[in-house]
Amino acid sequence: MVDDRKLAVLRAIVEDYVSTNEPVGSKALAERHNLGVSPATIRNDMAVLEEQGYIAQPHTSAGRVPTDKGYRLFVDRLSQVKPLSGAERRAIESFLAGAVDIDDVVTRTVRLLAQLTRQVAVVQYPTLTSSTVRHVELVPLTERRLMFVLITNTGRVEQRVVELPEVVDEGRVAHLRATLNACLDGRGLGSVPDLVADLPERLPVEDRPLAATVLSVLLESLVERQDEKIVFAGTANLAGADFSVGLREVLEALEEQVVLMRLLGETSDLSALTVRIGSENPYTGLQGTSIVAAGYGSGDKQLARLGVLGPTRMDYPVTMGAVRAVARYVSQILAAS
Amino acid sequence: MVDDRKLAVLRAIVEDYVSTNEPVGSKALAERHNLGVSPATIRNDMAVLEEQGYIAQPHTSAGRVPTDKGYRLFVDRLSQVKPLSGAERRAIESFLAGAVDIDDVVTRTVRLLAQLTRQVAVVQYPTLTSSTVRHVELVPLTERRLMFVLITNTGRVEQRVVELPEVVDEGRVAHLRATLNACLDGRGLGSVPDLVADLPERLPVEDRPLAATVLSVLLESLVERQDEKIVFAGTANLAGADFSVGLREVLEALEEQVVLMRLLGETSDLSALTVRIGSENPYTGLQGTSIVAAGYGSGDKQLARLGVLGPTRMDYPVTMGAVRAVARYVSQILAAS
DNA sequence: CTTGGCACTCGGGAACACAGAGTGCCAGAT
DNA sequence: ATCTGGCACTCTGTGTTCCCGAGTGCCAAG
């Protein structure tokens, strides 16, 4: 009974603080929530909660504010993900349905998510390594140069210009193209390095330099894209909010692909809805912020992650609901195409 | 003689204000610049300059600040574009030289420009319409679906998934591919609509629905990309600066492709180094900001524009120098590849 | 036309007081 | 054992006042 009420108090503090952005005191709590006890009792509970590190007061004689630990407890045990309204769902669906290609899907998704949560949205492009090769194309540009294009089953296209070591005629290019496609078509990108390892040896000697050059570009493009592209939107939503640390640091972090990558991706379970709160964050520039992220992908395979970044003081149930919903809808869209 | 000195005073005011970010008074001017006259004389000049609208005072008994009109005069008549240092040039060159494809060029360019100017950099992707078709590829994905890929001479690749009206075999796809390439190879994108207009009629009747479907996708992808993609970087540089209008508005404008487009592009002469100062700006959310932009492209053809956006109070000579230099180097890179 | 002098204005910072919110603690009630 | 009301105390934030200094505009003299 006792502990139960303390948790209720913590929940009330989090909810009030999130909605008002002001430290919340015992009196206000007693009024706004019917906890059935007097302010004095609440004060006692708050003293305990503070001692345990769930809340803190900015100054003596100010109300209490949840700590990161407090938010953590709230997210883990005191809240439920809030589903979106029907109208919101329909809006999402129709907005995403209009996408024409993978770029468009990602762009629309990130904007949608930013608008929905009124925070900064971050979307990782689907990882190549878990998709498969649909087609490899070699297009001669000049005598000693060709365009290498790799198309995956997720609709993603990688292209590179390859400088050739020697003049090569159409026929040899066509042959290499056929060989490559026969070898790679439908295979997972992760297995490509193994598959092409002994390929030059299976070719006539005179074709080997050509093949080696093309393959090195192919492998390079795979490696390079493994830490994938990430896009974000909604930075304008940062303007109002105040973080413990400056706005500048947050914007800088957002432009660092690597940092973003780690924020979204450092989870073994790609599909889970993960929340990282304030100081749980590995990156110093993002102390005052929380990240809510989820995996998405077509079918059972999780291809990549998406999420939002906002002030620690955010409405976690709503945000988590939005992120989860968008992740699901994107997965649907990808599965359908 | 008289007017000359007034201009010198204006120049001094702009320079001091840009470097100190504080309204500049007559006494400080007389000390820091050797204008050879007393503060009182400068005051008289300043009164005239203010009457003519080149400067203004935030409050009575504060120093003067340049108006947009004042900056305009400064840029047009009182300043020279400042070339970059040799070290900076080399840094640019080596940084851009490592780019592997067109995406990479654009990404590197925008980051470089942001870092160089310590402002927000904006780069427009090379416009398709002024480039030419290098190759058209049709890749069957399933019986009723194929991937359409368009490669241009600038290394840009457009792809679309096409849903077919009927089951189509490899042979017919190959035939259409050959026809398309014969028809379009090497032609300007602008002329594509004309070139394909009567194409269905030149095909056997049974191929027409297929051709019509593919062509409609082709044309659509051209139209869609005509208002081109724009990327930006360096928003963290906005954090310190203060605009007359809020930071939020600026960030919002940056995420509006259309707005950015107009900012960069609304010039008949694509190649000129253009400066748009504060209220000269068509968009209300960007009043306190100036834009410095230049065209770039391979060879003589200007393909697109790039530039930076910063507070009206910026170092125009330096910024203009950086923008111009980067535009030139990017043009070189594009011409070489 | 320039200069030094002078009175005037106004913004911004320092000092100060004060109201209000919130706390902690204690003694009494349940 | 727990809750409650009361009470003294401690802050922050705000409003007020005051004053300094920078800067101006004007004027009369060089």
PDB file of C-alpha atoms in Angstrom, chain A residues 156-259:
ATOM      1  CA  ARG A 156      17.723   0.633 -53.113  1.00  0.00           C
ATOM      2  CA  VAL A 157      20.219   1.475 -55.810  1.00  0.00           C
ATOM      3  CA  GLU A 158      23.949   1.906 -55.344  1.00  0.00           C
ATOM      4  CA  GLN A 159      26.007   3.267 -58.150  1.00  0.00           C
ATOM      5  CA  ARG A 160      29.696   3.858 -58.705  1.00  0.00           C
ATOM      6  CA  VAL A 161      31.828   4.922 -61.601  1.00  0.00           C
ATOM      7  CA  VAL A 162      34.628   2.425 -62.154  1.00  0.00           C
ATOM      8  CA  GLU A 163      37.898   3.380 -63.807  1.00  0.00           C
ATOM      9  CA  LEU A 164      39.181   0.388 -65.714  1.00  0.00           C
ATOM     10  CA  PRO A 165      42.798  -0.730 -65.876  1.00  0.00           C
ATOM     11  CA  GLU A 166      42.564  -1.373 -69.587  1.00  0.00           C
ATOM     12  CA  VAL A 167      40.355  -0.816 -72.589  1.00  0.00           C
ATOM     13  CA  VAL A 168      37.492  -3.265 -72.464  1.00  0.00           C
ATOM     14  CA  ASP A 169      34.952  -4.007 -75.145  1.00  0.00           C
ATOM     15  CA  GLU A 170      31.222  -4.455 -74.764  1.00  0.00           C
ATOM     16  CA  GLY A 171      31.346  -8.215 -75.041  1.00  0.00           C
ATOM     17  CA  ARG A 172      33.583  -8.711 -72.076  1.00  0.00           C
ATOM     18  CA  VAL A 173      31.511  -6.351 -70.018  1.00  0.00           C
ATOM     19  CA  ALA A 174      28.391  -8.246 -70.949  1.00  0.00           C
ATOM     20  CA  HIS A 175      30.040 -11.485 -69.989  1.00  0.00           C
ATOM     21  CA  LEU A 176      31.126 -10.186 -66.627  1.00  0.00           C
ATOM     22  CA  ARG A 177      27.655  -8.792 -66.049  1.00  0.00           C
ATOM     23  CA  ALA A 178      26.082 -12.145 -66.766  1.00  0.00           C
ATOM     24  CA  THR A 179      28.567 -13.920 -64.535  1.00  0.00           C
ATOM     25  CA  LEU A 180      27.998 -11.534 -61.689  1.00  0.00           C
ATOM     26  CA  ASN A 181      24.251 -11.793 -61.915  1.00  0.00           C
ATOM     27  CA  ALA A 182      24.328 -15.540 -62.089  1.00  0.00           C
ATOM     28  CA  CYS A 183      26.498 -15.577 -59.035  1.00  0.00           C
ATOM     29  CA  LEU A 184      24.773 -12.961 -56.910  1.00  0.00           C
ATOM     30  CA  ASP A 185      21.155 -12.715 -57.935  1.00  0.00           C
ATOM     31  CA  GLY A 186      18.847 -13.200 -54.991  1.00  0.00           C
ATOM     32  CA  ARG A 187      21.640 -13.666 -52.486  1.00  0.00           C
ATOM     33  CA  GLY A 188      21.949 -11.726 -49.275  1.00  0.00           C
ATOM     34  CA  LEU A 189      24.280  -8.788 -49.358  1.00  0.00           C
ATOM     35  CA  GLY A 190      26.063 -10.135 -46.317  1.00  0.00           C
ATOM     36  CA  SER A 191      27.159 -13.173 -48.277  1.00  0.00           C
ATOM     37  CA  VAL A 192      28.400 -11.246 -51.300  1.00  0.00           C
ATOM     38  CA  PRO A 193      32.035 -11.028 -50.151  1.00  0.00           C
ATOM     39  CA  ASP A 194      32.187 -14.804 -49.783  1.00  0.00           C
ATOM     40  CA  LEU A 195      30.463 -15.427 -53.076  1.00  0.00           C
ATOM     41  CA  VAL A 196      32.784 -13.307 -55.149  1.00  0.00           C
ATOM     42  CA  ALA A 197      35.983 -14.314 -53.368  1.00  0.00           C
ATOM     43  CA  ASP A 198      37.026 -16.924 -55.903  1.00  0.00           C
ATOM     44  CA  LEU A 199      35.250 -15.450 -58.865  1.00  0.00           C
ATOM     45  CA  PRO A 200      38.324 -14.141 -60.710  1.00  0.00           C
ATOM     46  CA  GLU A 201      39.824 -17.602 -60.705  1.00  0.00           C
ATOM     47  CA  ARG A 202      36.826 -19.014 -62.493  1.00  0.00           C
ATOM     48  CA  LEU A 203      37.258 -16.538 -65.329  1.00  0.00           C
ATOM     49  CA  PRO A 204      39.657 -16.618 -68.276  1.00  0.00           C
ATOM     50  CA  VAL A 205      42.989 -15.067 -67.392  1.00  0.00           C
ATOM     51  CA  GLU A 206      42.494 -12.025 -69.583  1.00  0.00           C
ATOM     52  CA  ASP A 207      39.310 -11.055 -67.810  1.00  0.00           C
ATOM     53  CA  ARG A 208      40.733 -11.159 -64.356  1.00  0.00           C
ATOM     54  CA  PRO A 209      42.048  -7.605 -64.054  1.00  0.00           C
ATOM     55  CA  LEU A 210      38.683  -6.267 -65.165  1.00  0.00           C
ATOM     56  CA  ALA A 211      36.823  -8.476 -62.744  1.00  0.00           C
ATOM     57  CA  ALA A 212      39.149  -7.627 -59.889  1.00  0.00           C
ATOM     58  CA  THR A 213      38.621  -3.915 -60.433  1.00  0.00           C
ATOM     59  CA  VAL A 214      34.870  -4.162 -60.583  1.00  0.00           C
ATOM     60  CA  LEU A 215      34.734  -6.443 -57.573  1.00  0.00           C
ATOM     61  CA  SER A 216      36.853  -4.170 -55.470  1.00  0.00           C
ATOM     62  CA  VAL A 217      34.430  -1.344 -56.184  1.00  0.00           C
ATOM     63  CA  LEU A 218      31.511  -3.597 -55.406  1.00  0.00           C
ATOM     64  CA  LEU A 219      32.954  -4.619 -52.069  1.00  0.00           C
ATOM     65  CA  GLU A 220      33.930  -1.090 -51.227  1.00  0.00           C
ATOM     66  CA  SER A 221      30.421   0.173 -51.861  1.00  0.00           C
ATOM     67  CA  LEU A 222      29.063  -2.505 -49.556  1.00  0.00           C
ATOM     68  CA  VAL A 223      31.430  -1.661 -46.743  1.00  0.00           C
ATOM     69  CA  GLU A 224      30.839   2.012 -47.093  1.00  0.00           C
ATOM     70  CA  ARG A 225      27.122   1.706 -46.810  1.00  0.00           C
ATOM     71  CA  GLN A 226      27.202  -0.624 -43.901  1.00  0.00           C
ATOM     72  CA  ASP A 227      27.165   2.264 -41.531  1.00  0.00           C
ATOM     73  CA  GLU A 228      24.106   3.521 -43.209  1.00  0.00           C
ATOM     74  CA  LYS A 229      22.811   6.858 -44.200  1.00  0.00           C
ATOM     75  CA  ILE A 230      20.621   8.571 -41.674  1.00  0.00           C
ATOM     76  CA  VAL A 231      18.282  11.454 -42.231  1.00  0.00           C
ATOM     77  CA  PHE A 232      16.497  13.684 -39.800  1.00  0.00           C
ATOM     78  CA  ALA A 233      13.833  16.357 -39.820  1.00  0.00           C
ATOM     79  CA  GLY A 234      11.990  18.592 -37.450  1.00  0.00           C
ATOM     80  CA  THR A 235      14.919  20.488 -36.016  1.00  0.00           C
ATOM     81  CA  ALA A 236      12.627  23.489 -35.788  1.00  0.00           C
ATOM     82  CA  ASN A 237      10.957  21.705 -32.906  1.00  0.00           C
ATOM     83  CA  LEU A 238      14.128  22.122 -30.923  1.00  0.00           C
ATOM     84  CA  ALA A 239      13.827  25.879 -31.009  1.00  0.00           C
ATOM     85  CA  GLY A 240      11.354  26.159 -28.185  1.00  0.00           C
ATOM     86  CA  ALA A 241      12.666  23.437 -25.930  1.00  0.00           C
ATOM     87  CA  ASP A 242      15.470  23.996 -23.495  1.00  0.00           C
ATOM     88  CA  PHE A 243      18.010  21.348 -22.697  1.00  0.00           C
ATOM     89  CA  SER A 244      20.355  21.258 -19.815  1.00  0.00           C
ATOM     90  CA  VAL A 245      23.050  21.543 -22.426  1.00  0.00           C
ATOM     91  CA  GLY A 246      23.010  24.054 -25.265  1.00  0.00           C
ATOM     92  CA  LEU A 247      21.050  23.764 -28.460  1.00  0.00           C
ATOM     93  CA  ARG A 248      24.265  23.928 -30.388  1.00  0.00           C
ATOM     94  CA  GLU A 249      25.519  20.627 -29.037  1.00  0.00           C
ATOM     95  CA  VAL A 250      22.311  18.901 -30.003  1.00  0.00           C
ATOM     96  CA  LEU A 251      22.409  20.209 -33.540  1.00  0.00           C
ATOM     97  CA  GLU A 252      26.019  19.205 -33.864  1.00  0.00           C
ATOM     98  CA  ALA A 253      25.252  15.702 -32.692  1.00  0.00           C
ATOM     99  CA  LEU A 254      22.454  15.443 -35.222  1.00  0.00           C
ATOM    100  CA  GLU A 255      24.807  16.204 -38.061  1.00  0.00           C
ATOM    101  CA  GLU A 256      27.224  13.550 -36.945  1.00  0.00           C
ATOM    102  CA  GLN A 257      26.076  10.445 -38.731  1.00  0.00           C
ATOM    103  CA  VAL A 258      28.126   8.236 -36.509  1.00  0.00           C
ATOM    104  CA  VAL A 259      26.640   9.586 -33.317  1.00  0.00           C
TER     105      VAL A 259
END
